[in-house]
Amino acid sequence: MEFELIRDDLVAAGLDVTICDPRQLRFEGGRLHGPNGPIDLVYRRLVIMDCLSRPDDVTALVDAARAGAVCLVNPFASDLMGHKSIFDLLTDEDRDFGLTATERNAVRNHVPWTRVLVAEADPHDHRTVGRDEVVEHRTSLVLKPVHDYGGHGVTLGWETDPREWEELVSRAVADGHLVQRRIQAHREPWPWDAPEFPLRELYVDNDPYMFRGRMGGILARLSGSGITNVTAGGSLAPTFLVRPR
């Protein structure tokens, strides 16, 4: 639905906009072409994992972007910012990224302890954690693929059987995973869609949209599980700002 909302806004602004499948694109004569003719700008909504798993379907888009023949909004390089390894870098106190004192304090308060999972950790490498330690501290850890989205592959240790956790951790060592420390998730009672609307305890996840330091909106999600991603069973909920009269 959001694809259509964005398209309608752009059309109202006088632009010629088409929603299309990447398999409908052609790169010919130095121009990218779609179902309705030449294309100057692409707003990419394809996730990078889909592009990597189906390279033949995105050849025209990749070739046009590589040739500089099209302006690609949300370019492929932007996916580096979605790579979860950025968290183990930020929580490594031995690295100086030139952050201000306020920014470093924000990292300490809002980014959970994160380490790369390895078979056996080097005691001098503060970015890694070993398999045995992760197995031992199951109830306080989360296991995540370093590059995925939507809660795919995320495992909460405290909700996992000890034997299953050990097997998952052993397999994850070779597949590129991160380990994060458990944080206290927020829960509140919410009315449930049933007769007389009984209350049910749900996890609440509020994610602000920030634009140049100012909040422009909030993504609110509710879930019965600690994983609140919509693709993992969470639900989007509208957020209202209520002021007293």
Coordinates of N, CA, C and O in Angstrom, one line a residue, residues 88-228:
D88 N 28.3 -3.9 16.6 CA 29.4 -4.3 17.4 C 30.6 -3.3 17.2 O 31.4 -3.2 18.1
L89 N 30.6 -2.6 16.1 CA 31.6 -1.5 16.0 C 31.3 -0.4 17.0 O 32.2 0.1 17.7
L90 N 30.0 0.0 17.1 CA 29.7 1.1 18.0 C 29.9 0.8 19.4 O 30.2 1.7 20.2
T91 N 29.7 -0.5 19.8 CA 29.8 -0.8 21.2 C 31.2 -1.3 21.6 O 31.5 -1.7 22.7
D92 N 32.2 -1.2 20.6 CA 33.6 -1.5 20.9 C 34.2 -0.2 21.4 O 34.5 0.7 20.7
E93 N 34.5 -0.1 22.7 CA 35.0 1.1 23.3 C 36.5 1.4 22.9 O 37.0 2.5 23.2
D94 N 37.1 0.4 22.3 CA 38.5 0.7 21.8 C 38.6 1.5 20.5 O 39.6 1.9 20.1
R95 N 37.4 1.7 19.9 CA 37.4 2.4 18.6 C 36.9 3.8 18.8 O 35.9 4.0 19.5
D96 N 37.6 4.7 18.1 CA 37.2 6.1 18.1 C 36.6 6.5 16.8 O 37.3 6.6 15.8
F97 N 35.3 6.8 16.7 CA 34.7 7.2 15.5 C 34.5 8.7 15.4 O 33.7 9.2 14.6
G98 N 35.1 9.4 16.4 CA 35.0 10.9 16.4 C 33.7 11.4 16.8 O 33.2 12.5 16.5
L99 N 32.9 10.5 17.6 CA 31.6 10.9 18.1 C 31.8 12.0 19.2 O 32.8 12.0 20.0
T100 N 30.8 12.8 19.4 CA 30.8 13.8 20.5 C 30.4 13.0 21.8 O 30.0 11.9 21.8
A101 N 30.6 13.7 22.9 CA 30.3 13.1 24.2 C 28.8 12.8 24.2 O 28.4 11.7 24.8
T102 N 28.0 13.6 23.7 CA 26.5 13.4 23.7 C 26.2 12.2 22.8 O 25.4 11.3 23.2
E103 N 26.9 12.0 21.7 CA 26.6 10.9 20.8 C 27.1 9.6 21.5 O 26.4 8.6 21.4
R104 N 28.3 9.6 22.1 CA 28.8 8.4 22.8 C 27.8 8.0 23.9 O 27.6 6.8 24.1
N105 N 27.3 9.0 24.6 CA 26.3 8.7 25.7 C 25.0 8.1 25.1 O 24.4 7.1 25.7
A106 N 24.6 8.5 23.9 CA 23.4 8.0 23.3 C 23.7 6.5 22.9 O 22.8 5.7 23.0
V107 N 24.9 6.2 22.4 CA 25.2 4.8 22.1 C 25.2 4.0 23.3 O 24.6 2.9 23.3
R108 N 25.8 4.4 24.4 CA 25.8 3.6 25.6 C 24.3 3.4 26.1 O 24.1 2.3 26.7
N109 N 23.5 4.3 26.0 CA 22.1 4.2 26.5 C 21.1 3.5 25.6 O 20.1 2.9 26.1
H110 N 21.4 3.4 24.3 CA 20.4 2.9 23.4 C 20.9 1.7 22.5 O 20.1 1.1 21.9
V111 N 22.2 1.5 22.4 CA 22.7 0.3 21.6 C 23.1 -0.8 22.5 O 24.1 -0.6 23.3
P112 N 22.5 -1.9 22.5 CA 22.8 -3.0 23.4 C 24.2 -3.6 23.0 O 24.7 -3.5 21.9
W113 N 24.9 -4.1 24.0 CA 26.1 -4.8 23.9 C 26.0 -5.8 22.7 O 25.1 -6.7 22.7
T114 N 26.9 -5.8 21.8 CA 26.8 -6.6 20.6 C 28.2 -7.1 20.2 O 29.2 -6.4 20.2
R115 N 28.3 -8.5 19.9 CA 29.5 -9.1 19.5 C 29.3 -10.0 18.3 O 28.2 -10.6 18.2
V116 N 30.3 -10.2 17.5 CA 30.3 -11.2 16.4 C 30.5 -12.6 17.0 O 31.4 -12.8 17.8
L117 N 29.7 -13.6 16.6 CA 29.8 -14.9 17.1 C 30.9 -15.7 16.4 O 30.9 -15.7 15.2
V118 N 31.8 -16.2 17.1 CA 32.9 -17.0 16.5 C 33.0 -18.3 17.3 O 32.5 -18.5 18.4
A119 N 33.8 -19.3 16.8 CA 33.9 -20.6 17.5 C 34.7 -20.4 18.8 O 34.3 -20.9 19.8
E120 N 35.8 -19.6 18.8 CA 36.5 -19.4 20.0 C 37.0 -17.9 19.9 O 37.8 -17.5 19.0
A121 N 36.7 -17.1 20.9 CA 37.0 -15.7 20.9 C 38.4 -15.4 21.3 O 39.0 -16.1 22.1
D122 N 39.0 -14.4 20.6 CA 40.3 -13.9 21.0 C 40.1 -12.9 22.2 O 39.4 -12.0 22.1
P123 N 40.7 -13.2 23.3 CA 40.5 -12.3 24.5 C 40.9 -10.8 24.2 O 40.5 -9.9 24.9
H124 N 41.7 -10.6 23.2 CA 42.2 -9.2 22.9 C 41.2 -8.6 21.8 O 41.4 -7.4 21.5
D125 N 40.3 -9.3 21.3 CA 39.4 -8.8 20.3 C 38.0 -8.6 21.0 O 37.3 -9.5 21.2
H126 N 37.7 -7.3 21.2 CA 36.5 -7.0 22.0 C 35.2 -7.0 21.1 O 34.1 -6.7 21.6
R127 N 35.4 -7.3 19.8 CA 34.2 -7.4 18.9 C 33.6 -8.8 18.8 O 32.6 -9.0 18.1
T128 N 34.3 -9.8 19.4 CA 33.8 -11.2 19.2 C 33.5 -11.8 20.5 O 33.9 -11.4 21.6
V129 N 32.6 -12.9 20.4 CA 32.3 -13.7 21.6 C 32.3 -15.1 21.1 O 31.8 -15.5 20.0
G130 N 32.8 -16.0 22.0 CA 32.9 -17.4 21.6 C 31.6 -18.2 21.8 O 30.7 -17.9 22.6
R131 N 31.6 -19.3 21.1 CA 30.4 -20.2 21.1 C 30.0 -20.7 22.5 O 28.9 -20.6 22.9
D132 N 31.0 -21.2 23.3 CA 30.7 -21.7 24.6 C 30.1 -20.7 25.5 O 29.2 -21.0 26.3
E133 N 30.6 -19.5 25.5 CA 30.1 -18.4 26.3 C 28.6 -18.1 26.0 O 27.8 -17.9 26.8
V134 N 28.3 -18.1 24.7 CA 27.0 -17.8 24.2 C 26.0 -18.9 24.7 O 24.9 -18.7 25.1
V135 N 26.5 -20.2 24.6 CA 25.7 -21.3 25.0 C 25.4 -21.2 26.5 O 24.3 -21.4 27.0
E136 N 26.4 -20.9 27.3 CA 26.3 -20.8 28.7 C 25.3 -19.7 29.2 O 24.5 -19.9 30.1
H137 N 25.3 -18.6 28.5 CA 24.5 -17.4 28.9 C 23.2 -17.3 28.1 O 22.8 -16.1 27.8
R138 N 22.6 -18.4 27.7 CA 21.4 -18.4 26.9 C 20.3 -17.4 27.3 O 19.8 -16.7 26.5
T139 N 20.0 -17.4 28.6 CA 18.8 -16.6 29.0 C 19.0 -15.1 29.0 O 18.1 -14.3 29.2
S140 N 20.2 -14.6 28.6 CA 20.5 -13.2 28.6 C 20.9 -12.7 27.2 O 21.4 -11.6 27.0
L141 N 20.8 -13.6 26.2 CA 21.3 -13.3 24.9 C 20.3 -13.5 23.7 O 19.4 -14.2 23.8
V142 N 20.5 -12.7 22.6 CA 19.8 -12.8 21.4 C 20.7 -13.1 20.3 O 21.8 -12.6 20.2
L143 N 20.3 -14.1 19.4 CA 21.1 -14.5 18.3 C 20.5 -13.9 17.0 O 19.3 -14.1 16.7
K144 N 21.3 -13.2 16.1 CA 20.8 -12.6 14.9 C 21.7 -12.8 13.7 O 23.0 -12.7 13.9
P145 N 21.2 -13.0 12.5 CA 22.0 -13.0 11.3 C 22.6 -11.5 11.2 O 21.9 -10.6 11.5
V146 N 23.8 -11.4 10.7 CA 24.4 -10.1 10.5 C 23.7 -9.3 9.5 O 23.7 -8.0 9.5
H147 N 23.1 -9.9 8.5 CA 22.5 -9.1 7.4 C 21.2 -9.8 6.9 O 21.2 -10.6 6.0
D148 N 20.2 -9.4 7.6 CA 18.8 -9.9 7.2 C 17.9 -8.8 7.7 O 18.3 -7.8 8.3
Y149 N 16.6 -9.0 7.5 CA 15.6 -8.0 7.9 C 14.3 -8.7 8.4 O 14.1 -9.9 8.2
G150 N 13.4 -7.9 9.0 CA 12.1 -8.4 9.3 C 12.1 -9.4 10.4 O 11.1 -10.1 10.6
G151 N 13.1 -9.5 11.2 CA 13.2 -10.5 12.3 C 13.5 -11.9 11.9 O 13.4 -12.8 12.7
H152 N 13.9 -12.0 10.6 CA 14.2 -13.4 10.1 C 15.4 -13.9 10.8 O 16.5 -13.2 10.8
G153 N 15.3 -15.1 11.3 CA 16.5 -15.8 11.9 C 16.8 -15.3 13.3 O 17.8 -15.8 13.8
V154 N 16.1 -14.4 13.8 CA 16.4 -13.9 15.2 C 15.8 -14.9 16.2 O 14.7 -15.3 16.1
T155 N 16.7 -15.2 17.2 CA 16.3 -16.2 18.2 C 16.6 -15.6 19.6 O 17.7 -15.1 19.9
L156 N 15.5 -15.6 20.4 CA 15.6 -15.1 21.8 C 16.0 -16.3 22.7 O 15.3 -17.3 22.8
G157 N 17.2 -16.2 23.3 CA 17.7 -17.3 24.1 C 16.8 -17.7 25.2 O 16.6 -18.9 25.5
W158 N 16.1 -16.8 25.9 CA 15.3 -17.1 27.0 C 14.0 -17.8 26.6 O 13.3 -18.3 27.5
E159 N 13.6 -17.7 25.3 CA 12.4 -18.4 24.9 C 12.8 -19.7 24.1 O 11.9 -20.3 23.5
T160 N 14.0 -20.1 24.2 CA 14.5 -21.3 23.4 C 15.0 -22.4 24.4 O 15.6 -22.1 25.4
D161 N 14.6 -23.6 24.0 CA 15.1 -24.8 24.8 C 16.6 -24.8 24.8 O 17.2 -24.6 23.8
P162 N 17.2 -25.2 25.9 CA 18.7 -25.2 26.0 C 19.4 -26.0 24.9 O 20.4 -25.6 24.4
R163 N 18.8 -27.2 24.7 CA 19.5 -28.1 23.7 C 19.3 -27.5 22.3 O 20.3 -27.5 21.5
E164 N 18.2 -26.9 22.0 CA 17.9 -26.3 20.7 C 18.8 -25.1 20.5 O 19.4 -24.8 19.5
W165 N 19.0 -24.3 21.6 CA 19.9 -23.1 21.6 C 21.3 -23.5 21.3 O 22.0 -22.9 20.4
E166 N 21.8 -24.6 21.9 CA 23.2 -25.0 21.7 C 23.3 -25.4 20.2 O 24.4 -25.1 19.6
E167 N 22.4 -26.1 19.6 CA 22.5 -26.5 18.2 C 22.4 -25.3 17.3 O 23.2 -25.2 16.3
L168 N 21.5 -24.3 17.6 CA 21.5 -23.1 16.8 C 22.8 -22.3 16.8 O 23.3 -21.9 15.8
V169 N 23.3 -22.2 18.0 CA 24.6 -21.4 18.1 C 25.7 -22.1 17.4 O 26.5 -21.5 16.7
S170 N 25.8 -23.4 17.5 CA 26.8 -24.2 16.8 C 26.7 -24.0 15.3 O 27.8 -23.8 14.6
R171 N 25.5 -24.0 14.7 CA 25.4 -23.8 13.3 C 25.6 -22.4 12.9 O 26.2 -22.1 11.8
A172 N 25.3 -21.4 13.8 CA 25.4 -20.0 13.4 C 26.8 -19.6 13.4 O 27.1 -18.5 12.7
V173 N 27.7 -20.3 14.0 CA 29.1 -19.9 14.0 C 29.7 -19.7 12.6 O 30.4 -18.8 12.3
A174 N 29.2 -20.6 11.7 CA 29.7 -20.6 10.3 C 28.9 -19.7 9.4 O 29.3 -19.6 8.2
D175 N 27.8 -19.1 9.8 CA 26.9 -18.4 8.9 C 26.9 -16.9 9.1 O 26.1 -16.3 8.4
G176 N 27.7 -16.4 9.9 CA 27.7 -14.9 10.1 C 26.6 -14.4 11.0 O 25.6 -14.0 10.5
H177 N 26.8 -14.5 12.3 CA 25.7 -14.1 13.2 C 26.3 -13.2 14.3 O 27.5 -13.2 14.6
L178 N 25.4 -12.4 14.8 CA 25.8 -11.5 16.0 C 25.1 -12.0 17.2 O 24.0 -12.7 17.1
V179 N 25.6 -11.6 18.4 CA 25.0 -11.9 19.6 C 24.8 -10.6 20.3 O 25.7 -9.7 20.4
Q180 N 23.6 -10.3 20.8 CA 23.3 -9.1 21.6 C 22.8 -9.4 22.9 O 22.1 -10.5 23.1
R181 N 23.1 -8.5 23.9 CA 22.6 -8.7 25.3 C 21.1 -8.4 25.4 O 20.7 -7.4 24.7
R182 N 20.4 -9.1 26.1 CA 19.0 -8.9 26.3 C 18.7 -7.6 27.0 O 19.4 -7.2 27.9
I183 N 17.7 -6.9 26.5 CA 17.3 -5.6 27.2 C 15.9 -5.8 27.7 O 15.1 -6.7 27.3
Q184 N 15.5 -5.0 28.6 CA 14.1 -5.1 29.2 C 13.1 -4.5 28.2 O 13.1 -3.3 28.0
A185 N 12.3 -5.4 27.6 CA 11.3 -4.9 26.7 C 10.1 -4.4 27.4 O 9.7 -4.8 28.5
H186 N 9.5 -3.4 26.8 CA 8.3 -2.7 27.4 C 7.0 -3.5 27.1 O 6.8 -3.8 25.9
R187 N 6.2 -3.7 28.1 CA 4.9 -4.4 27.9 C 3.8 -3.6 28.5 O 4.0 -3.0 29.6
E188 N 2.6 -3.6 27.9 CA 1.5 -2.9 28.4 C 0.2 -3.7 28.1 O 0.2 -4.5 27.1
P189 N -0.9 -3.5 28.9 CA -2.2 -4.2 28.5 C -2.9 -3.5 27.4 O -3.0 -2.2 27.4
W190 N -3.3 -4.3 26.4 CA -4.1 -3.7 25.3 C -5.4 -4.5 25.1 O -5.4 -5.7 25.3
P191 N -6.4 -3.8 24.6 CA -7.7 -4.5 24.3 C -7.5 -5.5 23.2 O -6.9 -5.1 22.2
W192 N -8.1 -6.7 23.3 CA -8.0 -7.7 22.3 C -9.3 -7.8 21.5 O -10.4 -7.5 22.1
D193 N -9.2 -8.1 20.3 CA -10.4 -8.2 19.4 C -11.2 -9.5 19.7 O -11.0 -10.5 19.0
A194 N -12.0 -9.4 20.8 CA -12.8 -10.5 21.2 C -14.0 -10.0 22.0 O -14.0 -8.8 22.3
P195 N -15.0 -10.8 22.3 CA -16.1 -10.3 23.0 C -15.7 -9.5 24.3 O -14.9 -10.0 25.1
E196 N -16.3 -8.3 24.5 CA -16.0 -7.4 25.6 C -14.6 -6.9 25.7 O -14.2 -6.3 26.7
F197 N -13.8 -7.1 24.6 CA -12.5 -6.6 24.5 C -11.6 -6.8 25.7 O -11.2 -5.9 26.4
P198 N -11.3 -8.1 26.0 CA -10.4 -8.3 27.2 C -9.0 -7.8 26.9 O -8.5 -7.6 25.8
L199 N -8.3 -7.4 28.0 CA -7.0 -6.9 28.0 C -5.9 -8.0 27.9 O -6.1 -9.1 28.5
R200 N -4.9 -7.8 27.1 CA -3.8 -8.7 26.9 C -2.5 -8.0 27.0 O -2.3 -7.0 26.4
E201 N -1.5 -8.6 27.7 CA -0.2 -8.0 27.8 C 0.5 -8.2 26.5 O 0.7 -9.3 26.0
L202 N 1.0 -7.1 25.9 CA 1.7 -7.2 24.6 C 3.0 -6.3 24.7 O 3.1 -5.3 25.4
Y203 N 4.0 -6.8 24.0 CA 5.2 -6.0 23.9 C 4.9 -4.8 23.0 O 4.3 -4.9 21.9
V204 N 5.5 -3.6 23.3 CA 5.3 -2.4 22.6 C 6.7 -1.9 22.1 O 7.6 -1.8 22.8
D205 N 6.7 -1.6 20.8 CA 7.9 -1.1 20.2 C 7.6 0.2 19.4 O 6.9 0.2 18.4
N206 N 8.2 1.3 19.9 CA 8.0 2.6 19.3 C 9.3 3.0 18.7 O 10.3 3.2 19.3
D207 N 9.2 3.2 17.4 CA 10.4 3.6 16.6 C 10.2 5.0 15.9 O 9.4 5.1 15.0
P208 N 10.9 6.0 16.4 CA 10.7 7.3 15.8 C 11.4 7.5 14.4 O 12.4 6.9 14.2
Y209 N 10.8 8.2 13.5 CA 11.4 8.6 12.3 C 12.0 9.9 12.5 O 11.4 10.9 12.8
M210 N 13.4 10.0 12.2 CA 14.1 11.2 12.5 C 14.6 11.8 11.1 O 15.1 11.0 10.3
F211 N 14.4 13.0 10.9 CA 14.8 13.7 9.7 C 15.6 15.0 10.1 O 15.1 15.9 10.7
R212 N 16.9 14.8 9.9 CA 17.8 15.9 10.3 C 17.7 16.4 11.7 O 17.6 17.5 12.1
G213 N 17.6 15.4 12.6 CA 17.5 15.6 14.0 C 16.1 15.9 14.6 O 15.9 16.1 15.8
R214 N 15.1 16.0 13.7 CA 13.7 16.2 14.2 C 12.8 15.0 13.9 O 13.0 14.4 12.8
M215 N 12.0 14.7 14.8 CA 11.1 13.6 14.7 C 9.9 13.9 13.7 O 9.2 15.0 13.9
G216 N 9.7 13.1 12.7 CA 8.6 13.3 11.8 C 7.5 12.3 11.9 O 6.5 12.5 11.2
G217 N 7.6 11.4 12.8 CA 6.5 10.4 13.0 C 7.0 9.2 13.8 O 8.2 9.2 14.2
I218 N 6.1 8.3 14.1 CA 6.5 7.1 14.9 C 5.9 5.8 14.3 O 4.7 5.8 13.8
L219 N 6.7 4.8 14.2 CA 6.3 3.5 13.8 C 6.0 2.7 15.1 O 7.0 2.5 15.9
A220 N 4.8 2.3 15.4 CA 4.4 1.6 16.6 C 4.0 0.2 16.2 O 3.2 0.0 15.3
R221 N 4.6 -0.8 17.0 CA 4.3 -2.2 16.7 C 4.0 -2.9 18.1 O 4.5 -2.6 19.1
L222 N 3.0 -3.8 18.0 CA 2.6 -4.6 19.1 C 2.8 -6.1 18.8 O 2.6 -6.5 17.7
S223 N 3.2 -6.9 19.8 CA 3.5 -8.3 19.6 C 3.4 -9.1 20.9 O 3.7 -8.5 21.9
G224 N 2.9 -10.3 20.8 CA 2.9 -11.2 21.9 C 4.3 -11.8 22.2 O 4.5 -12.4 23.3
S225 N 5.2 -11.6 21.3 CA 6.6 -12.1 21.4 C 7.5 -11.0 21.5 O 7.2 -9.8 21.2
G226 N 8.7 -11.2 22.0 CA 9.7 -10.2 22.1 C 10.2 -9.7 20.8 O 10.9 -8.7 20.7
I227 N 9.9 -10.5 19.7 CA 10.3 -10.1 18.3 C 9.1 -9.4 17.7 O 8.0 -10.0 17.5
T228 N 9.1 -8.1 17.5 CA 7.9 -7.3 17.2 C 7.8 -7.0 15.7 O 6.9 -6.3 15.2

